[in-house]
């Protein structure tokens, strides 16, 4: 729609690289524990499968509770201050967990890690630092960094634990967080201003309309269920690898192979979903793959290579959903409500992680490892049924356009003209932000008419 320079400003490059690194390093620290905690928990006093599950997922509860308050606080006292405070809390939680020789101490440390809930503040600072026309690409970089951090964590966690024990994983996380503080203050530039961004932050006025839309809550339920089953199965998956003859020090290599193959398999499926408008089909296929793989993991494995087959199928479905669900949300969220929709979506994800860890621990405690997989397969099957009636999202994308002074004086007329442009499906004008939020169908959009309408007057 608008001609955008391919070159980022220096401040934008530093903001995007620094904040994406901060976000990824936090997620790396949270995820590295997944493949190793259950294996090393026997050395912790008071350890039971239930408490191991709680330790895995407890960060999700504190993260879900505090991420919106931290975001609002960043509007008041500054983004960097809040991010720094959250990183210090995260580092403190890592130290508490590293020093603990009881499972309760590790649970407390993981809860503190989740208490450093700065995701919303990081996204808001990124929005402050970037122009409207490149903001979507900047946010996509954050999303990519999360996926990469998960893959790295699955490989790095077992290697660190084999070398330095469970405490070493937490010490490494604390060190990484301290490096993040240096990046925040020395590399990420100060924001020129603090503003509300409806494409990033939460808008209380739109909250009710977002959570009551069936298409959006189906996506919230999907990310909830996805992270529930992910966290639950890691109470059991590490033991399955051991039973298959994979020594602890080689678990990282096993995950590396599985994750690499699943990423390769996922790419053509994403292309089909995006380019051929088959998102609903790909979503149902991914959930179905998760159901089948979990059921397969819950059955006696003979020969043992079936373990790797089922894990490959699971992570292909998992990675596909991690990529397509946010894209579907972006297409379905009303103009100007993307930030609010993403806030609800993220909260659902963290709550799913918390309940998944607890559920996995309960199933393992009372039913054994097979019960974890069979129970999760049953839940995933219910999830598949709930998504069956999900409509295919329209091929819409979000646009943010700056208002010029003459347009601000005639908003009602401007909205009428924008609504008449072919391909513009939804419009929200926010005078106090001097921005227009649009939902457009790029296959039908009359770009010439839109550019002419939004062009500043000639002097």
Short mmCIF file of C-alpha atoms in Angstrom, two decimals:
data_model
loop_
_atom_site.label_atom_id
_atom_site.label_comp_id
_atom_site.label_asym_id
_atom_site.label_seq_id
_atom_site.Cartn_x
_atom_site.Cartn_y
_atom_site.Cartn_z
CA UNK A 1 0.00 0.00 0.00
CA UNK A 2 2.75 2.42 0.94
CA UNK A 3 6.21 2.55 -0.45
CA UNK A 4 8.57 1.65 2.34
CA UNK A 5 12.33 2.04 2.32
CA UNK A 6 14.04 -1.33 2.41
CA UNK A 7 16.62 0.15 4.75
CA UNK A 8 15.91 0.21 8.45
CA UNK A 9 17.02 3.14 10.52
CA UNK A 10 20.01 2.45 12.74
CA UNK A 11 17.85 2.85 15.86
CA UNK A 12 15.32 0.39 14.43
CA UNK A 13 17.99 -2.20 13.68
CA UNK A 14 19.32 -1.94 17.22
CA UNK A 15 15.85 -2.07 18.75
CA UNK A 16 14.71 -5.08 16.71
CA UNK A 17 17.91 -7.10 17.20
CA UNK A 18 18.25 -6.24 20.89
CA UNK A 19 14.63 -6.79 21.89
CA UNK A 20 14.26 -9.96 19.83
CA UNK A 21 17.38 -11.25 21.58
CA UNK A 22 15.95 -10.34 25.00
CA UNK A 23 12.65 -12.05 24.27
CA UNK A 24 14.36 -15.15 22.90
CA UNK A 25 16.80 -15.42 25.82
CA UNK A 26 13.94 -15.35 28.34
CA UNK A 27 12.09 -18.07 26.49
CA UNK A 28 15.32 -20.05 26.14
CA UNK A 29 15.77 -20.00 29.92
CA UNK A 30 12.18 -21.11 30.49
CA UNK A 31 12.28 -23.89 27.87
CA UNK A 32 15.71 -25.38 28.65
CA UNK A 33 14.28 -27.02 31.76
CA UNK A 34 11.61 -28.93 29.80
CA UNK A 35 13.69 -31.87 28.55
CA UNK A 36 15.74 -32.30 31.75
CA UNK A 37 13.77 -31.51 34.90
CA UNK A 38 11.94 -34.83 35.13
CA UNK A 39 15.21 -36.74 34.71
CA UNK A 40 17.13 -34.86 37.40
CA UNK A 41 14.28 -34.37 39.87
CA UNK A 42 15.13 -37.56 41.79
CA UNK A 43 18.02 -35.67 43.40
CA UNK A 44 15.61 -33.05 44.77
CA UNK A 45 14.12 -33.61 48.21
CA UNK A 46 10.37 -34.18 48.21
CA UNK A 47 10.18 -34.80 44.48
CA UNK A 48 7.07 -36.52 43.09
CA UNK A 49 5.75 -36.66 39.50
CA UNK A 50 3.00 -34.22 40.48
CA UNK A 51 5.42 -31.66 41.89
CA UNK A 52 7.73 -32.07 38.90
CA UNK A 53 4.78 -31.18 36.69
CA UNK A 54 3.98 -28.16 38.82
CA UNK A 55 7.64 -27.05 38.61
CA UNK A 56 7.54 -27.33 34.83
CA UNK A 57 4.39 -25.25 34.40
CA UNK A 58 4.23 -22.86 37.37
CA UNK A 59 5.94 -20.08 35.42
CA UNK A 60 2.85 -19.91 33.21
CA UNK A 61 0.61 -18.96 36.14
CA UNK A 62 2.73 -16.02 37.29
CA UNK A 63 3.38 -14.97 33.69
CA UNK A 64 -0.33 -14.95 32.86
CA UNK A 65 -1.16 -13.05 36.04
CA UNK A 66 1.46 -10.33 35.71
CA UNK A 67 2.03 -9.69 32.01
CA UNK A 68 -0.84 -7.21 31.61
CA UNK A 69 -0.06 -5.28 34.85
CA UNK A 70 3.60 -5.05 33.79
CA UNK A 71 2.53 -3.73 30.41
CA UNK A 72 0.34 -1.07 32.00
CA UNK A 73 3.12 -0.16 34.43
CA UNK A 74 5.48 0.39 31.50
CA UNK A 75 3.06 3.05 30.20
CA UNK A 76 3.52 4.93 33.47
CA UNK A 77 7.15 4.61 34.51
CA UNK A 78 8.90 3.70 31.27
CA UNK A 79 9.48 0.59 29.18
CA UNK A 80 13.15 0.09 30.00
CA UNK A 81 12.62 0.38 33.74
CA UNK A 82 9.90 -2.26 33.70
CA UNK A 83 11.87 -4.58 31.42
CA UNK A 84 14.95 -4.23 33.65
CA UNK A 85 12.85 -4.95 36.73
CA UNK A 86 11.39 -8.04 35.08
CA UNK A 87 14.80 -9.31 34.03
CA UNK A 88 16.10 -8.89 37.59
CA UNK A 89 13.13 -10.89 38.92
CA UNK A 90 13.76 -13.55 36.25
CA UNK A 91 17.44 -13.75 37.20
CA UNK A 92 16.54 -13.96 40.90
CA UNK A 93 14.19 -16.86 40.16
CA UNK A 94 16.95 -18.63 38.25
CA UNK A 95 19.34 -18.23 41.22
CA UNK A 96 16.71 -19.49 43.68
CA UNK A 97 16.15 -22.58 41.54
CA UNK A 98 19.90 -23.14 41.08
CA UNK A 99 20.55 -23.04 44.83
CA UNK A 100 17.62 -25.27 45.74
CA UNK A 101 18.01 -28.90 46.72
CA UNK A 102 14.26 -29.42 47.14
CA UNK A 103 11.50 -29.57 44.57
CA UNK A 104 9.61 -26.84 46.44
CA UNK A 105 12.60 -24.54 46.05
CA UNK A 106 12.68 -25.20 42.30
CA UNK A 107 8.94 -24.48 42.10
CA UNK A 108 9.50 -21.16 43.87
CA UNK A 109 12.34 -20.31 41.50
CA UNK A 110 10.26 -21.15 38.42
CA UNK A 111 7.39 -19.06 39.76
CA UNK A 112 9.76 -16.11 40.15
CA UNK A 113 11.03 -16.65 36.61
CA UNK A 114 7.47 -16.31 35.35
CA UNK A 115 7.06 -13.24 37.55
CA UNK A 116 9.47 -11.40 35.28
CA UNK A 117 6.58 -10.94 32.88
CA UNK A 118 7.98 -8.35 30.49
CA UNK A 119 6.71 -9.69 27.17
CA UNK A 120 4.11 -6.91 26.80
CA UNK A 121 6.63 -4.22 27.78
CA UNK A 122 9.15 -5.54 25.24
CA UNK A 123 6.55 -5.48 22.47
CA UNK A 124 5.46 -1.97 23.46
CA UNK A 125 9.06 -0.70 23.43
CA UNK A 126 9.55 -2.26 20.00
CA UNK A 127 6.43 -0.47 18.80
CA UNK A 128 7.73 2.81 20.23
CA UNK A 129 11.00 2.33 18.34
CA UNK A 130 9.66 1.40 14.92
CA UNK A 131 7.70 3.14 12.19
CA UNK A 132 4.19 1.96 11.46
CA UNK A 133 5.15 0.64 8.03
CA UNK A 134 7.82 -1.75 9.31
CA UNK A 135 6.23 -2.68 12.64
CA UNK A 136 4.56 -5.85 11.39
CA UNK A 137 7.91 -7.17 10.14
CA UNK A 138 9.53 -6.22 13.46
CA UNK A 139 6.90 -8.16 15.40
CA UNK A 140 7.37 -11.13 13.08
CA UNK A 141 11.06 -11.12 14.02
CA UNK A 142 10.06 -11.54 17.67
CA UNK A 143 7.82 -14.46 16.73
CA UNK A 144 10.61 -16.11 14.77
CA UNK A 145 13.03 -15.68 17.67
CA UNK A 146 10.64 -17.56 19.97
CA UNK A 147 10.50 -20.56 17.64
CA UNK A 148 14.27 -20.61 17.27
CA UNK A 149 14.77 -20.31 21.05
CA UNK A 150 12.51 -23.31 21.65
CA UNK A 151 14.49 -25.46 19.22
CA UNK A 152 17.81 -24.35 20.74
CA UNK A 153 16.52 -24.98 24.27
CA UNK A 154 15.60 -28.56 23.43
CA UNK A 155 19.20 -29.21 22.37
CA UNK A 156 21.10 -26.98 24.82
CA UNK A 157 19.18 -27.99 27.97
CA UNK A 158 20.20 -31.69 27.95
CA UNK A 159 23.79 -30.83 27.07
CA UNK A 160 24.13 -28.31 29.91
CA UNK A 161 22.46 -30.66 32.39
CA UNK A 162 24.76 -33.54 31.43
CA UNK A 163 27.78 -31.27 31.89
CA UNK A 164 26.80 -29.18 34.94
CA UNK A 165 23.64 -30.75 36.36
CA UNK A 166 20.19 -29.19 36.74
CA UNK A 167 21.67 -26.32 38.77
CA UNK A 168 23.96 -25.54 35.85
CA UNK A 169 20.95 -24.97 33.59
CA UNK A 170 19.57 -22.40 36.03
CA UNK A 171 22.97 -20.73 36.54
CA UNK A 172 23.36 -20.40 32.78
CA UNK A 173 19.90 -18.83 32.59
CA UNK A 174 20.83 -16.30 35.30
CA UNK A 175 24.03 -15.39 33.45
CA UNK A 176 22.15 -15.02 30.19
CA UNK A 177 19.72 -12.66 31.89
CA UNK A 178 22.52 -10.45 33.19
CA UNK A 179 23.87 -10.22 29.66
CA UNK A 180 20.35 -9.24 28.63
CA UNK A 181 20.44 -6.31 31.05
CA UNK A 182 23.61 -5.03 29.39
CA UNK A 183 21.97 -5.37 25.97
CA UNK A 184 18.92 -3.47 27.21
CA UNK A 185 20.85 -0.47 28.54
CA UNK A 186 23.80 -0.39 26.15
CA UNK A 187 22.40 -1.56 22.83
CA UNK A 188 18.65 -0.92 22.73
CA UNK A 189 18.14 2.83 22.20
CA UNK A 190 15.84 4.82 24.45
CA UNK A 191 12.37 5.24 23.03
CA UNK A 192 11.65 8.78 21.80
CA UNK A 193 8.17 8.62 23.33
CA UNK A 194 5.75 6.26 25.08
CA UNK A 195 2.48 5.80 23.25
CA UNK A 196 -0.38 3.38 23.28
CA UNK A 197 -0.36 1.01 20.33
CA UNK A 198 -3.60 -0.79 19.64
CA UNK A 199 -1.80 -3.22 17.35
CA UNK A 200 0.46 -4.20 20.27
CA UNK A 201 -1.03 -3.26 23.65
CA UNK A 202 -4.24 -4.10 25.47
CA UNK A 203 -7.28 -1.83 25.03
CA UNK A 204 -9.77 -2.35 27.85
CA UNK A 205 -12.67 -1.00 25.78
CA UNK A 206 -12.21 -3.76 23.21
CA UNK A 207 -11.62 -6.57 25.67
CA UNK A 208 -15.24 -7.76 25.89
CA UNK A 209 -15.77 -7.77 22.14
CA UNK A 210 -12.58 -9.78 21.63
CA UNK A 211 -13.24 -12.51 24.19
CA UNK A 212 -16.85 -13.03 23.09
CA UNK A 213 -16.10 -13.70 19.42
CA UNK A 214 -16.30 -17.47 18.75
CA UNK A 215 -13.60 -17.43 16.05
CA UNK A 216 -11.12 -15.68 18.35
CA UNK A 217 -11.82 -17.76 21.45
CA UNK A 218 -11.33 -20.91 19.38
CA UNK A 219 -7.82 -19.68 18.65
CA UNK A 220 -7.30 -18.82 22.33
CA UNK A 221 -8.47 -22.33 23.21
CA UNK A 222 -6.10 -23.76 20.61
CA UNK A 223 -2.96 -22.10 21.99
CA UNK A 224 -4.13 -23.05 25.50
CA UNK A 225 -4.49 -26.71 24.50
CA UNK A 226 -1.27 -26.73 22.47
CA UNK A 227 0.89 -25.60 25.37
CA UNK A 228 -1.07 -27.73 27.83
CA UNK A 229 -0.16 -30.94 25.99
CA UNK A 230 3.40 -29.74 25.36
CA UNK A 231 4.08 -29.13 29.04
CA UNK A 232 2.26 -32.28 30.14
CA UNK A 233 4.16 -34.72 27.96
CA UNK A 234 7.56 -33.53 29.16
CA UNK A 235 6.84 -35.19 32.46
CA UNK A 236 7.18 -38.44 30.48
CA UNK A 237 9.08 -37.94 27.20
CA UNK A 238 12.59 -37.84 28.76
CA UNK A 239 11.99 -41.24 30.38
CA UNK A 240 10.78 -42.66 27.07
CA UNK A 241 14.08 -41.63 25.49
CA UNK A 242 15.96 -43.37 28.30
CA UNK A 243 13.87 -46.50 27.82
CA UNK A 244 14.68 -46.39 24.11
CA UNK A 245 18.37 -46.63 24.94
CA UNK A 246 19.31 -42.95 24.51
CA UNK A 247 21.76 -41.93 27.25
CA UNK A 248 21.07 -38.62 28.99
CA UNK A 249 24.08 -36.92 27.43
CA UNK A 250 22.70 -37.71 23.95
CA UNK A 251 19.15 -36.47 24.48
CA UNK A 252 20.12 -33.12 22.96
CA UNK A 253 21.21 -34.82 19.74
CA UNK A 254 17.94 -36.76 19.63
CA UNK A 255 15.92 -33.56 19.98
CA UNK A 256 18.13 -31.82 17.42
CA UNK A 257 17.35 -34.42 14.79
CA UNK A 258 13.64 -34.48 15.58
CA UNK A 259 13.28 -30.68 15.62
CA UNK A 260 15.31 -30.20 12.42
CA UNK A 261 13.22 -32.73 10.50
CA UNK A 262 9.97 -31.29 11.85
CA UNK A 263 10.95 -27.77 10.73
CA UNK A 264 11.73 -29.07 7.24
CA UNK A 265 8.38 -30.86 7.08
CA UNK A 266 6.53 -27.80 8.38
CA UNK A 267 7.73 -25.32 5.72
CA UNK A 268 5.72 -26.62 2.72
CA UNK A 269 2.63 -26.93 4.92
CA UNK A 270 2.91 -23.27 5.93
CA UNK A 271 3.26 -22.29 2.28
CA UNK A 272 0.09 -24.21 1.43
CA UNK A 273 -1.73 -22.61 4.38
CA UNK A 274 -0.73 -19.04 3.49
CA UNK A 275 -0.51 -19.02 -0.28
CA UNK A 276 -3.46 -21.28 -1.05
CA UNK A 277 -5.67 -20.10 1.80
CA UNK A 278 -5.85 -23.53 3.47
CA UNK A 279 -5.27 -22.42 7.05
CA UNK A 280 -8.30 -24.20 8.49
CA UNK A 281 -7.34 -27.45 6.76
CA UNK A 282 -3.71 -27.21 7.91
CA UNK A 283 -4.86 -26.41 11.46
CA UNK A 284 -7.12 -29.47 11.60
CA UNK A 285 -4.39 -31.64 10.08
CA UNK A 286 -1.88 -30.42 12.67
CA UNK A 287 -4.24 -31.12 15.58
CA UNK A 288 -5.02 -34.53 14.10
CA UNK A 289 -1.30 -35.27 13.87
CA UNK A 290 -0.92 -34.36 17.54
CA UNK A 291 -3.82 -36.66 18.51
CA UNK A 292 -2.35 -39.59 16.56
CA UNK A 293 1.19 -39.05 17.83
CA UNK A 294 0.09 -38.79 21.46
CA UNK A 295 -1.98 -41.97 21.12
CA UNK A 296 1.02 -43.67 19.55
CA UNK A 297 3.31 -42.54 22.36
CA UNK A 298 0.85 -43.99 24.86
CA UNK A 299 1.06 -47.47 23.37
CA UNK A 300 3.83 -50.02 23.99
CA UNK A 301 6.68 -49.17 21.60
CA UNK A 302 8.22 -52.10 19.77
CA UNK A 303 10.57 -51.52 18.07
CA UNK A 304 11.78 -48.36 19.82
CA UNK A 305 12.25 -46.30 16.63
CA UNK A 306 8.50 -45.65 16.75
CA UNK A 307 9.23 -43.25 19.61
CA UNK A 308 11.16 -41.01 17.22
CA UNK A 309 8.47 -41.33 14.55
CA UNK A 310 5.75 -40.21 16.93
CA UNK A 311 7.87 -37.36 18.33
CA UNK A 312 8.58 -36.19 14.78
CA UNK A 313 4.84 -36.20 13.99
CA UNK A 314 4.05 -34.36 17.23
CA UNK A 315 6.59 -31.59 16.73
CA UNK A 316 5.65 -31.13 13.08
CA UNK A 317 2.07 -30.48 14.19
CA UNK A 318 3.23 -28.35 17.10
CA UNK A 319 5.50 -26.13 14.99
CA UNK A 320 2.87 -25.78 12.28
CA UNK A 321 0.31 -24.56 14.83
CA UNK A 322 2.83 -22.23 16.49
CA UNK A 323 3.25 -20.55 13.10
CA UNK A 324 -0.33 -20.56 11.80
CA UNK A 325 -2.39 -19.71 14.90
CA UNK A 326 -0.93 -16.17 15.33
CA UNK A 327 -1.37 -15.59 11.59
CA UNK A 328 -5.02 -16.62 11.82
CA UNK A 329 -5.48 -14.35 14.83
CA UNK A 330 -4.01 -11.41 12.94
CA UNK A 331 -6.42 -11.99 10.05
CA UNK A 332 -9.50 -12.34 12.27
CA UNK A 333 -8.88 -9.58 14.85
CA UNK A 334 -10.89 -6.40 14.17
CA UNK A 335 -9.10 -3.26 13.02
CA UNK A 336 -7.28 -1.70 15.97
CA UNK A 337 -7.91 -4.72 18.22
CA UNK A 338 -4.93 -6.88 17.28
CA UNK A 339 -3.01 -5.97 20.45
CA UNK A 340 -5.96 -6.81 22.68
CA UNK A 341 -6.56 -10.10 20.86
CA UNK A 342 -2.88 -11.01 21.18
CA UNK A 343 -2.94 -10.19 24.90
CA UNK A 344 -5.80 -12.63 25.51
CA UNK A 345 -4.09 -15.18 23.27
CA UNK A 346 -0.78 -14.94 25.19
CA UNK A 347 -2.54 -15.22 28.54
CA UNK A 348 -4.28 -18.37 27.30
CA UNK A 349 -0.92 -19.80 26.25
CA UNK A 350 0.66 -19.29 29.68
CA UNK A 351 -2.36 -20.67 31.52
CA UNK A 352 -2.20 -23.73 29.28
CA UNK A 353 1.46 -24.22 30.21
CA UNK A 354 0.63 -24.07 33.92
CA UNK A 355 -2.31 -26.44 33.79
CA UNK A 356 -0.45 -28.76 31.41
CA UNK A 357 2.44 -29.24 33.78
CA UNK A 358 0.08 -29.90 36.66
CA UNK A 359 -2.09 -32.28 34.64
CA UNK A 360 0.94 -34.18 33.34
CA UNK A 361 2.21 -34.57 36.89
CA UNK A 362 -1.15 -35.82 38.11
CA UNK A 363 -1.50 -38.37 35.31
CA UNK A 364 2.07 -39.62 35.80
CA UNK A 365 1.63 -39.81 39.57
CA UNK A 366 -1.58 -41.83 39.51
CA UNK A 367 -1.47 -43.62 36.15
CA UNK A 368 2.13 -43.84 34.99
CA UNK A 369 3.83 -42.56 31.85
CA UNK A 370 1.33 -44.09 29.40
CA UNK A 371 -1.53 -42.30 31.14
CA UNK A 372 0.12 -38.93 30.37
CA UNK A 373 0.05 -39.55 26.63
CA UNK A 374 -3.37 -41.20 26.50
CA UNK A 375 -4.93 -38.47 28.64
CA UNK A 376 -3.42 -35.74 26.46
CA UNK A 377 -4.56 -37.57 23.31
CA UNK A 378 -8.13 -37.53 24.63
CA UNK A 379 -7.95 -33.80 25.34
CA UNK A 380 -6.45 -33.13 21.92
CA UNK A 381 -9.27 -35.09 20.29
CA UNK A 382 -11.82 -32.86 22.05
CA UNK A 383 -9.82 -29.85 20.84
CA UNK A 384 -9.99 -31.17 17.26
CA UNK A 385 -13.76 -31.50 17.55
CA UNK A 386 -14.11 -27.94 18.85
CA UNK A 387 -12.08 -26.62 15.91
CA UNK A 388 -14.05 -28.55 13.28
CA UNK A 389 -16.58 -25.73 12.86
CA UNK A 390 -13.91 -23.05 12.78
CA UNK A 391 -14.41 -20.98 9.60
CA UNK A 392 -11.48 -20.34 7.29
CA UNK A 393 -10.01 -16.90 8.01
CA UNK A 394 -10.34 -14.37 5.19
CA UNK A 395 -7.13 -13.26 3.44
CA UNK A 396 -6.89 -10.02 5.41
CA UNK A 397 -3.90 -8.17 6.80
CA UNK A 398 -3.53 -5.24 9.16
CA UNK A 399 -2.35 -1.80 8.13
CA UNK A 400 -1.57 1.27 10.23
CA UNK A 401 -1.56 4.66 8.51
CA UNK A 402 -0.64 8.04 10.00
CA UNK A 403 -3.19 10.84 9.88
CA UNK A 404 -2.18 14.25 8.65
CA UNK A 405 -3.59 17.43 10.13
CA UNK A 406 -6.29 18.14 7.54
CA UNK A 407 -7.65 14.61 7.84
CA UNK A 408 -7.90 14.92 11.62
CA UNK A 409 -10.42 17.71 11.12
CA UNK A 410 -12.81 15.59 9.07
CA UNK A 411 -12.73 12.12 10.60
CA UNK A 412 -16.30 11.06 9.83
CA UNK A 413 -15.90 11.90 6.17
CA UNK A 414 -12.52 10.16 6.06
CA UNK A 415 -13.97 6.96 7.53
CA UNK A 416 -16.74 6.98 4.91
CA UNK A 417 -14.23 7.37 2.10
CA UNK A 418 -11.97 4.65 3.50
CA UNK A 419 -14.88 2.23 3.86
CA UNK A 420 -15.72 2.80 0.18
CA UNK A 421 -12.25 1.79 -1.05
CA UNK A 422 -12.33 -1.65 -2.68
CA UNK A 423 -10.51 -4.15 -0.51
CA UNK A 424 -10.80 -2.22 2.76
CA UNK A 425 -12.84 -4.45 5.07
CA UNK A 426 -12.63 -2.65 8.43
CA UNK A 427 -11.59 0.81 9.63
CA UNK A 428 -10.78 2.35 13.01
CA UNK A 429 -9.64 5.95 13.32
CA UNK A 430 -7.98 6.96 16.59
CA UNK A 431 -7.51 10.76 16.68
CA UNK A 432 -5.48 10.83 19.90
CA UNK A 433 -2.92 8.49 18.34
CA UNK A 434 -3.17 10.24 14.94
CA UNK A 435 -3.44 6.80 13.35
CA UNK A 436 -5.85 4.84 11.17
CA UNK A 437 -6.09 1.06 11.66
CA UNK A 438 -7.24 -0.89 8.61
CA UNK A 439 -8.04 -4.48 7.71
CA UNK A 440 -7.45 -4.96 4.00
CA UNK A 441 -7.82 -7.75 1.47
CA UNK A 442 -4.64 -7.39 -0.58
CA UNK A 443 -6.01 -9.54 -3.39
CA UNK A 444 -8.74 -6.97 -4.02
CA UNK A 445 -7.27 -3.75 -2.61
CA UNK A 446 -7.39 -0.63 -4.78
CA UNK A 447 -4.01 0.66 -3.68
CA UNK A 448 -4.10 3.70 -5.93
CA UNK A 449 -7.37 4.90 -4.39
CA UNK A 450 -6.12 4.30 -0.86
CA UNK A 451 -2.79 6.03 -1.46
CA UNK A 452 -4.58 9.01 -2.99
CA UNK A 453 -6.99 9.23 -0.07
CA UNK A 454 -4.28 9.07 2.60
CA UNK A 455 -1.73 11.27 0.83
CA UNK A 456 -0.85 14.53 2.63
CA UNK A 457 -2.01 17.71 0.90
CA UNK A 458 0.42 19.35 -1.50
CA UNK A 459 1.93 22.53 -0.14
#
